[in-house]
């Protein structure tokens, strides 16, 4: 085992906020329209009930032939609809929309040739819905546990961490795998403790195994196909954040450093020590370096630290306000303007060396959660002094300057890119809180099209088959 020199760091508590907006578009063709109903009769397939008597995992699984959405109002008394929209990436025309259950904290992700829509219902049930890329509903799984995205997804299964609603039951959480084609339970491993960040469903997957961490420092590997436990390793200190799988190694942040464990047997490959009460949490990999945020509550600040994946030795450090983002070859952070009380500087570090590639003053307020990183450019949303002044800035990483700045108005959400455009959701600056999805040309900053919606767009845009997918809803409990 090789230990790296102590990392010098300070910290500011990182929080996760959700930003984005928007809703429903103009009248278009609707794929597989479904009427909202109550009191739907559904059934679980034989043999799919949980064997744990404390709390069965499923309330019901519905197949395409019987699929009807339940009336779930998340304890608010609202029956407002939500929609999955498919928008043509070239023209901005709506290809189809599908009404789905009303959401609180919704999540949308791609899983092969389907969309997985999930949300946390603050009332009684969490719901997972599978939808084809053509808008056809495939199945709906209603669970008695807190179980929603992000998930690990492949061609066969969805895997995540579920949390018991009743804290008095013996099984506080479970690692759960669902069949991607049916929504039925493949396996579950119930735990008598809550994994770190388990309520959000996060797991690390690699080397045909699923990895979760217990707050007391124990890391556990489960077989991806069967759920059987492969190995369990107890680290010296409490853990922080969720594990990260990279090239045969599992990275685990602790309260005194960053550990790399062999994914096959849990053997410690290296440990990068940060010092007493210096919390580390792995966030991603850039140019062969593991990038982590560092926390020291006694000396507030927010530091980015990069460790060599092979040895654990310190590669470089930097400081960022509130949040940073990890790309394949670069890392994006922000500087705080104390006179203005908001972040206004965008910093781009080279992932290999930590060299500052760009330091751009946006002359306004940066949204630290509205960021997209490509190999050549970084795109950042700004809000200006008011929502009316918001826009999208493109930073040329090779030149270190802002290539263009396009005013869009409103508060921007998290963008997504393809080779031609940047797709960014926005809350329009009007009292109706309508939303919009903008397509902006990467080369010039020209607005190619705008899809307007009547409600908030609550998810980051996803791209597949020439379509852009988003969810719109009247969100009460939270926005993503």
Coordinates of C-alpha atoms in Angstrom, one line a residue:
X1 CA 0.0 0.0 0.0
X2 CA 1.3 3.4 -0.9
X3 CA 0.3 6.5 1.0
X4 CA 0.4 9.9 -0.6
X5 CA 1.5 13.1 1.2
X6 CA -1.2 14.8 3.3
X7 CA -3.5 17.0 1.2
X8 CA -3.9 20.6 2.3
X9 CA -7.6 21.5 2.1
X10 CA -10.3 23.7 3.5
X11 CA -14.1 23.1 2.9
X12 CA -17.4 24.6 2.4
X13 CA -20.4 22.3 2.9
X14 CA -21.6 21.1 -0.5
X15 CA -25.4 21.1 -1.0
X16 CA -27.3 19.7 -3.9
X17 CA -29.9 21.9 -5.4
X18 CA -32.2 21.3 -8.2
X19 CA -32.7 23.8 -10.9
X20 CA -34.6 23.7 -14.1
X21 CA -38.1 24.4 -15.2
X22 CA -40.8 24.2 -17.7
X23 CA -43.8 22.3 -18.8
X24 CA -46.1 21.3 -21.5
X25 CA -46.1 22.5 -25.1
X26 CA -48.7 23.4 -27.7
X27 CA -51.2 21.0 -29.1
X28 CA -49.4 18.1 -30.8
X29 CA -49.9 14.4 -31.4
X30 CA -50.1 12.4 -28.1
X31 CA -48.6 8.9 -28.0
X32 CA -50.6 6.3 -26.1
X33 CA -52.9 8.8 -24.2
X34 CA -53.8 7.5 -20.7
X35 CA -56.7 8.6 -18.6
X36 CA -55.9 9.3 -14.9
X37 CA -57.8 6.8 -12.7
X38 CA -58.1 5.9 -9.1
X39 CA -58.6 2.6 -7.4
X40 CA -56.8 0.6 -10.1
X41 CA -56.7 -3.1 -9.5
X42 CA -53.2 -4.6 -10.2
X43 CA -51.4 -7.7 -9.2
X44 CA -47.8 -8.9 -8.5
X45 CA -46.5 -11.7 -10.6
X46 CA -46.3 -15.0 -8.7
X47 CA -43.1 -15.4 -6.7
X48 CA -42.1 -11.8 -6.9
X49 CA -43.2 -10.7 -3.4
X50 CA -40.4 -9.9 -0.9
X51 CA -39.6 -12.7 1.5
X52 CA -39.0 -10.2 4.3
X53 CA -42.1 -10.0 6.5
X54 CA -41.2 -6.4 7.7
X55 CA -42.1 -4.6 4.5
X56 CA -42.8 -6.1 1.0
X57 CA -40.9 -4.2 -1.6
X58 CA -43.7 -4.1 -4.2
X59 CA -47.2 -2.7 -3.9
X60 CA -47.9 -3.6 -7.5
X61 CA -46.4 -4.0 -10.9
X62 CA -48.5 -3.3 -14.0
X63 CA -47.9 -4.7 -17.4
X64 CA -48.6 -2.8 -20.7
X65 CA -52.0 -4.5 -21.2
X66 CA -53.3 -3.3 -17.8
X67 CA -51.3 -0.1 -17.4
X68 CA -53.2 2.8 -15.8
X69 CA -51.7 5.6 -13.8
X70 CA -52.6 6.0 -10.2
X71 CA -53.8 9.2 -8.7
X72 CA -50.9 10.1 -6.4
X73 CA -50.9 13.6 -5.1
X74 CA -47.9 13.5 -2.7
X75 CA -49.9 14.7 0.2
X76 CA -50.7 18.0 -1.4
X77 CA -54.2 17.4 -2.6
X78 CA -53.1 18.3 -6.2
X79 CA -54.0 16.3 -9.2
X80 CA -51.9 18.3 -11.7
X81 CA -50.6 16.2 -14.6
X82 CA -47.0 15.6 -15.6
X83 CA -45.7 14.8 -19.1
X84 CA -42.8 13.2 -20.8
X85 CA -42.0 15.2 -23.9
X86 CA -40.1 14.0 -27.0
X87 CA -38.9 17.0 -29.0
X88 CA -37.2 16.8 -32.4
X89 CA -33.6 17.8 -31.9
X90 CA -33.3 19.4 -35.4
X91 CA -36.6 21.4 -35.6
X92 CA -37.9 21.8 -32.0
X93 CA -41.2 20.2 -32.9
X94 CA -42.8 18.0 -30.4
X95 CA -42.8 14.4 -31.7
X96 CA -45.0 13.0 -28.8
X97 CA -46.0 13.5 -25.2
X98 CA -47.1 11.0 -22.6
X99 CA -49.0 11.9 -19.5
X100 CA -47.5 10.2 -16.4
X101 CA -48.2 10.3 -12.7
X102 CA -47.9 13.6 -10.9
X103 CA -44.3 13.9 -9.5
X104 CA -42.4 15.1 -6.5
X105 CA -38.7 15.0 -7.0
X106 CA -38.9 13.4 -10.5
X107 CA -36.1 11.7 -12.3
X108 CA -35.7 10.7 -15.9
X109 CA -32.9 8.6 -17.4
X110 CA -32.1 6.6 -20.5
X111 CA -31.8 2.8 -20.2
X112 CA -31.0 1.3 -23.6
X113 CA -34.0 1.7 -25.9
X114 CA -36.3 3.0 -23.1
X115 CA -36.8 5.9 -20.7
X116 CA -37.0 5.3 -17.0
X117 CA -39.2 7.8 -15.2
X118 CA -39.3 7.7 -11.4
X119 CA -40.3 10.0 -8.6
X120 CA -40.6 10.1 -4.8
X121 CA -44.1 10.5 -3.6
X122 CA -44.3 12.2 -0.3
X123 CA -47.5 10.5 0.6
X124 CA -47.4 6.7 0.4
X125 CA -45.6 5.2 -2.6
X126 CA -42.7 5.7 -5.0
X127 CA -43.3 5.0 -8.7
X128 CA -41.0 3.8 -11.5
X129 CA -42.3 3.9 -15.1
X130 CA -40.7 2.5 -18.2
X131 CA -41.5 4.2 -21.5
X132 CA -40.4 3.3 -25.0
X133 CA -38.5 5.9 -27.1
X134 CA -41.7 6.0 -29.3
X135 CA -43.8 7.1 -26.3
X136 CA -45.4 3.7 -25.6
X137 CA -45.7 2.9 -21.9
X138 CA -44.1 -0.4 -21.0
X139 CA -44.6 -1.0 -17.3
X140 CA -45.1 0.7 -14.0
X141 CA -43.7 -0.4 -10.6
X142 CA -45.2 1.0 -7.4
X143 CA -43.0 0.4 -4.4
X144 CA -43.6 0.5 -0.6
X145 CA -40.0 1.8 -0.2
X146 CA -38.3 5.1 -1.0
X147 CA -36.8 4.0 -4.4
X148 CA -36.1 6.4 -7.2
X149 CA -33.3 7.5 -9.5
X150 CA -30.6 7.8 -10.3
X151 CA -30.2 4.1 -10.9
X152 CA -27.6 1.9 -12.5
X153 CA -29.2 0.6 -15.7
X154 CA -28.1 -1.8 -18.4
X155 CA -29.9 -4.0 -21.0
X156 CA -31.1 -6.4 -18.3
X157 CA -31.7 -4.5 -15.0
X158 CA -32.1 -1.4 -12.9
X159 CA -30.1 -1.4 -9.6
X160 CA -30.4 1.1 -6.8
X161 CA -30.7 1.5 -3.0
X162 CA -34.2 1.6 -1.5
X163 CA -35.0 3.0 1.9
X164 CA -37.7 1.8 4.3
X165 CA -40.5 4.4 5.0
X166 CA -41.0 3.0 8.5
X167 CA -37.9 3.5 10.6
X168 CA -39.1 1.0 13.1
X169 CA -38.7 -2.1 10.8
X170 CA -35.6 -4.2 11.1
X171 CA -34.6 -3.7 7.5
X172 CA -33.8 0.0 7.1
X173 CA -32.7 -0.3 3.4
X174 CA -32.1 -2.7 0.6
X175 CA -30.0 -3.0 -2.5
X176 CA -32.6 -3.8 -5.2
X177 CA -32.4 -5.1 -8.8
X178 CA -35.4 -4.9 -11.1
X179 CA -35.9 -6.6 -14.5
X180 CA -35.6 -3.8 -17.2
X181 CA -38.2 -5.5 -19.4
X182 CA -40.9 -6.1 -16.8
X183 CA -40.2 -4.1 -13.7
X184 CA -40.3 -7.2 -11.6
X185 CA -37.9 -7.9 -8.8
X186 CA -34.8 -9.9 -9.7
X187 CA -33.2 -9.8 -6.3
X188 CA -33.0 -7.7 -3.1
X189 CA -30.5 -7.7 -0.2
X190 CA -32.0 -6.0 2.8
X191 CA -29.8 -4.1 5.2
X192 CA -30.3 -3.1 8.8
X193 CA -28.7 0.3 8.3
X194 CA -28.9 3.2 5.8
X195 CA -26.2 3.4 3.2
X196 CA -24.6 6.8 2.6
X197 CA -26.9 8.9 0.4
X198 CA -29.1 5.7 0.1
X199 CA -32.3 7.7 -0.3
X200 CA -31.2 8.9 -3.7
X201 CA -30.6 5.3 -5.0
X202 CA -26.9 5.8 -5.7
X203 CA -24.8 2.7 -6.1
X204 CA -21.5 2.1 -7.8
X205 CA -21.4 -0.8 -10.4
X206 CA -18.4 -2.5 -12.1
X207 CA -16.6 -5.8 -12.5
X208 CA -20.1 -7.5 -12.4
X209 CA -20.6 -6.2 -8.8
X210 CA -22.7 -3.6 -6.9
X211 CA -20.9 -1.6 -4.3
X212 CA -22.5 0.3 -1.3
X213 CA -20.9 1.9 1.7
X214 CA -22.1 2.0 5.3
X215 CA -21.5 5.3 7.2
X216 CA -19.3 3.6 9.7
X217 CA -16.7 2.8 7.1
X218 CA -17.8 -0.6 5.8
X219 CA -17.8 -1.2 2.0
X220 CA -19.8 -4.2 0.7
X221 CA -19.8 -5.8 -2.8
X222 CA -22.8 -7.7 -4.1
X223 CA -22.8 -9.9 -7.2
X224 CA -24.7 -8.0 -9.9
X225 CA -26.5 -11.0 -11.3
X226 CA -27.6 -12.7 -8.1
X227 CA -27.2 -10.2 -5.2
X228 CA -25.0 -12.6 -3.2
X229 CA -22.4 -10.8 -1.1
X230 CA -18.9 -11.1 -2.5
X231 CA -16.8 -9.3 0.1
X232 CA -17.0 -6.8 2.9
X233 CA -14.2 -4.4 4.1
X234 CA -14.2 -2.1 7.1
X235 CA -12.2 1.1 6.7
X236 CA -10.7 2.9 9.7
X237 CA -12.8 6.0 9.5
X238 CA -16.4 6.9 8.6
X239 CA -17.2 7.3 5.0
X240 CA -18.4 10.3 3.1
X241 CA -20.6 10.4 -0.1
X242 CA -21.1 7.4 -2.4
X243 CA -18.5 5.0 -3.9
X244 CA -17.1 5.5 -7.4
X245 CA -16.1 2.6 -9.6
X246 CA -13.1 3.2 -12.0
X247 CA -11.1 0.7 -14.0
X248 CA -11.3 -2.2 -11.5
X249 CA -11.1 0.0 -8.4
X250 CA -13.7 1.2 -6.0
X251 CA -13.0 4.7 -4.7
X252 CA -14.4 5.5 -1.2
X253 CA -14.2 8.8 0.6
X254 CA -13.6 8.9 4.3
X255 CA -13.2 11.4 7.1
X256 CA -9.4 11.3 6.8
X257 CA -8.8 10.5 3.1
X258 CA -9.6 8.7 -0.1
X259 CA -9.3 4.9 -0.4
X260 CA -9.0 2.8 -3.5
X261 CA -10.1 -0.8 -3.1
X262 CA -9.7 -3.7 -5.5
X263 CA -13.2 -4.4 -7.0
X264 CA -12.6 -8.2 -7.0
X265 CA -11.7 -8.8 -3.4
X266 CA -11.7 -5.4 -1.5
X267 CA -8.0 -5.3 -1.0
X268 CA -6.7 -1.8 -0.4
X269 CA -4.8 -0.5 -3.5
X270 CA -3.8 2.8 -2.0
X271 CA -5.0 5.4 0.5
X272 CA -4.5 9.1 0.0
X273 CA -4.5 10.7 3.4
X274 CA -6.0 14.1 3.9
X275 CA -5.3 14.5 7.6
X276 CA -7.6 14.5 10.7
X277 CA -11.1 15.7 10.1
X278 CA -10.4 16.3 6.4
X279 CA -13.4 14.8 4.7
X280 CA -12.9 13.5 1.1
X281 CA -15.7 12.4 -1.4
X282 CA -14.9 11.1 -4.9
X283 CA -16.8 13.0 -7.6
X284 CA -15.3 11.8 -10.9
X285 CA -12.3 11.1 -13.0
X286 CA -10.5 13.5 -15.3
X287 CA -7.4 12.7 -17.4
X288 CA -6.4 9.7 -15.2
X289 CA -6.9 11.5 -11.9
X290 CA -9.6 10.8 -9.3
X291 CA -11.2 14.2 -8.4
X292 CA -12.7 14.7 -5.0
X293 CA -14.1 17.5 -2.9
X294 CA -12.5 18.2 0.4
X295 CA -14.2 19.4 3.6
X296 CA -12.8 20.9 6.8
X297 CA -15.6 22.6 8.9
X298 CA -13.1 24.3 11.2
X299 CA -11.5 26.2 8.3
X300 CA -14.3 26.8 5.8
X301 CA -13.5 26.8 2.1
X302 CA -14.1 24.4 -0.9
X303 CA -11.2 22.6 -2.3
X304 CA -10.9 20.3 -5.3
X305 CA -8.3 17.6 -4.9
X306 CA -7.0 15.2 -7.6
X307 CA -5.2 12.0 -6.9
X308 CA -3.3 9.8 -9.4
X309 CA -5.5 6.7 -10.1
X310 CA -2.4 4.4 -10.2
X311 CA -0.7 5.4 -7.0
X312 CA -3.0 7.7 -5.0
X313 CA -0.4 10.4 -4.9
X314 CA -1.6 14.0 -5.0
X315 CA -1.8 15.4 -8.6
X316 CA -3.1 18.9 -7.9
X317 CA -5.6 20.9 -5.8
X318 CA -7.7 24.0 -6.5
X319 CA -10.4 26.0 -4.8
X320 CA -14.0 26.4 -5.9
X321 CA -17.1 28.1 -4.6
X322 CA -20.1 25.8 -3.7
X323 CA -19.8 23.3 -6.5
X324 CA -17.6 21.9 -9.2
X325 CA -18.1 19.6 -12.2
X326 CA -15.8 16.9 -13.6
X327 CA -15.4 16.2 -17.3
X328 CA -13.2 13.7 -19.2
X329 CA -10.2 16.0 -19.4
X330 CA -11.1 19.1 -17.4
X331 CA -12.7 20.3 -14.2
X332 CA -15.0 23.4 -13.9
X333 CA -15.3 25.4 -10.7
X334 CA -16.3 28.9 -9.6
X335 CA -15.0 31.9 -7.7
X336 CA -17.1 33.9 -5.3
X337 CA -17.5 37.6 -5.7
X338 CA -17.8 38.8 -2.1
X339 CA -18.8 42.4 -3.1
X340 CA -21.8 41.0 -5.1
X341 CA -22.6 38.0 -2.9
X342 CA -22.7 35.5 -5.8
X343 CA -20.2 33.4 -7.9
X344 CA -19.3 35.3 -11.1
X345 CA -15.9 33.8 -12.1
X346 CA -15.8 30.5 -14.0
X347 CA -12.5 28.5 -13.6
X348 CA -11.5 25.6 -15.9
X349 CA -8.7 23.3 -14.7
X350 CA -6.8 20.8 -16.8
X351 CA -7.7 17.4 -15.4
X352 CA -4.1 16.1 -15.7
X353 CA -2.0 18.9 -14.3
X354 CA -4.4 21.3 -12.5
X355 CA -3.3 24.1 -14.8
X356 CA -5.9 26.9 -15.1
X357 CA -7.1 26.7 -18.7
X358 CA -9.7 29.5 -18.4
X359 CA -10.6 32.1 -15.8
X360 CA -13.7 34.0 -17.2
X361 CA -15.6 36.8 -15.5
X362 CA -19.2 36.5 -16.5
X363 CA -20.1 40.0 -15.3
X364 CA -23.2 38.5 -13.6
X365 CA -24.4 35.7 -11.4
X366 CA -23.3 32.2 -12.4
X367 CA -25.6 29.2 -11.8
X368 CA -23.1 26.7 -10.5
X369 CA -25.5 23.8 -11.3
X370 CA -26.1 24.8 -15.0
X371 CA -22.9 23.4 -16.6
X372 CA -22.1 21.1 -19.5
X373 CA -18.5 20.1 -20.4
X374 CA -17.2 18.8 -23.7
X375 CA -13.6 18.1 -24.9
X376 CA -13.2 21.6 -26.3
X377 CA -15.8 23.8 -24.6
X378 CA -17.6 24.5 -21.4
X379 CA -21.2 25.9 -21.3
X380 CA -22.4 27.8 -18.2
X381 CA -25.8 29.3 -17.4
X382 CA -26.0 32.7 -15.8
X383 CA -28.9 34.6 -14.2
X384 CA -27.5 38.1 -14.3
X385 CA -29.0 40.6 -11.8
X386 CA -32.5 39.3 -12.5
X387 CA -34.1 36.3 -14.3
X388 CA -34.7 38.6 -17.3
X389 CA -30.9 38.8 -17.8
X390 CA -30.1 35.1 -17.8
X391 CA -28.1 33.6 -20.6
X392 CA -25.7 30.9 -21.7
X393 CA -21.9 31.4 -22.0
X394 CA -19.6 29.2 -24.1
X395 CA -16.0 29.1 -22.9
X396 CA -13.3 27.9 -25.4
X397 CA -11.0 25.7 -23.2
X398 CA -8.1 25.9 -25.7
X399 CA -8.1 29.7 -25.9
X400 CA -9.2 30.3 -22.3
X401 CA -11.8 32.9 -23.4
X402 CA -15.6 33.2 -23.7
X403 CA -16.5 32.3 -27.3
X404 CA -20.0 33.7 -27.1
X405 CA -22.7 34.8 -24.7
X406 CA -26.3 34.3 -25.7
X407 CA -29.1 36.0 -23.7
X408 CA -32.0 33.6 -23.2
X409 CA -33.9 35.2 -20.3
X410 CA -35.1 33.3 -17.2
X411 CA -33.3 30.9 -14.9
X412 CA -31.5 28.2 -16.7
X413 CA -31.3 24.5 -15.8
X414 CA -28.6 21.9 -16.5
X415 CA -27.7 21.7 -20.3
X416 CA -27.0 18.7 -22.5
X417 CA -24.9 18.8 -25.7
X418 CA -24.5 16.9 -29.0
X419 CA -22.2 17.8 -31.8
X420 CA -24.4 20.6 -33.2
X421 CA -26.2 22.2 -30.2
X422 CA -26.6 22.8 -26.5
X423 CA -30.0 22.0 -25.2
X424 CA -30.9 23.9 -22.0
X425 CA -34.2 24.2 -20.1
X426 CA -35.3 27.6 -18.7
X427 CA -37.9 29.1 -16.5
X428 CA -39.4 31.9 -18.6
X429 CA -39.5 35.3 -16.9
X430 CA -43.2 35.7 -16.5
X431 CA -45.7 35.2 -13.6
X432 CA -47.1 32.0 -15.1
X433 CA -43.8 30.2 -14.4
X434 CA -43.9 28.7 -17.9
X435 CA -40.9 26.7 -19.1
X436 CA -38.9 26.5 -22.3
X437 CA -36.3 24.2 -23.9
X438 CA -33.7 26.1 -26.0
X439 CA -31.4 24.7 -28.6
X440 CA -28.3 26.9 -29.1
X441 CA -25.7 26.3 -31.8
X442 CA -22.4 25.3 -30.4
X443 CA -20.4 27.0 -33.1
X444 CA -22.1 30.4 -33.0
X445 CA -24.4 30.7 -30.0
X446 CA -27.4 31.3 -32.3
X447 CA -30.7 30.1 -30.9
X448 CA -31.8 27.4 -33.3
X449 CA -35.3 26.8 -31.8
X450 CA -37.3 27.2 -28.6
X451 CA -39.9 24.7 -27.4
X452 CA -42.2 26.4 -24.9
X453 CA -44.1 24.7 -22.2
X454 CA -46.9 25.6 -19.8
X455 CA -45.2 24.1 -16.7
X456 CA -41.8 23.7 -15.3
X457 CA -39.3 21.4 -17.0
X458 CA -38.1 19.3 -14.1
X459 CA -35.4 17.2 -15.6
X460 CA -32.1 17.5 -17.5
X461 CA -32.6 17.0 -21.3
X462 CA -31.7 13.5 -22.6
X463 CA -30.7 12.7 -26.2
X464 CA -31.5 9.6 -28.2
X465 CA -32.7 8.7 -31.7
X466 CA -32.7 12.4 -32.8
X467 CA -35.0 13.4 -30.0
X468 CA -34.7 15.4 -26.8
X469 CA -36.6 14.1 -23.8
X470 CA -37.7 16.1 -20.8
X471 CA -40.4 16.0 -18.1
X472 CA -42.7 18.9 -17.4
X473 CA -44.9 19.2 -14.3
X474 CA -46.4 21.6 -11.8
X475 CA -43.9 20.8 -9.1
X476 CA -44.8 21.5 -5.5
X477 CA -42.3 19.7 -3.4
X478 CA -39.1 20.4 -5.3
X479 CA -37.5 21.2 -8.7
X480 CA -34.6 19.5 -10.4

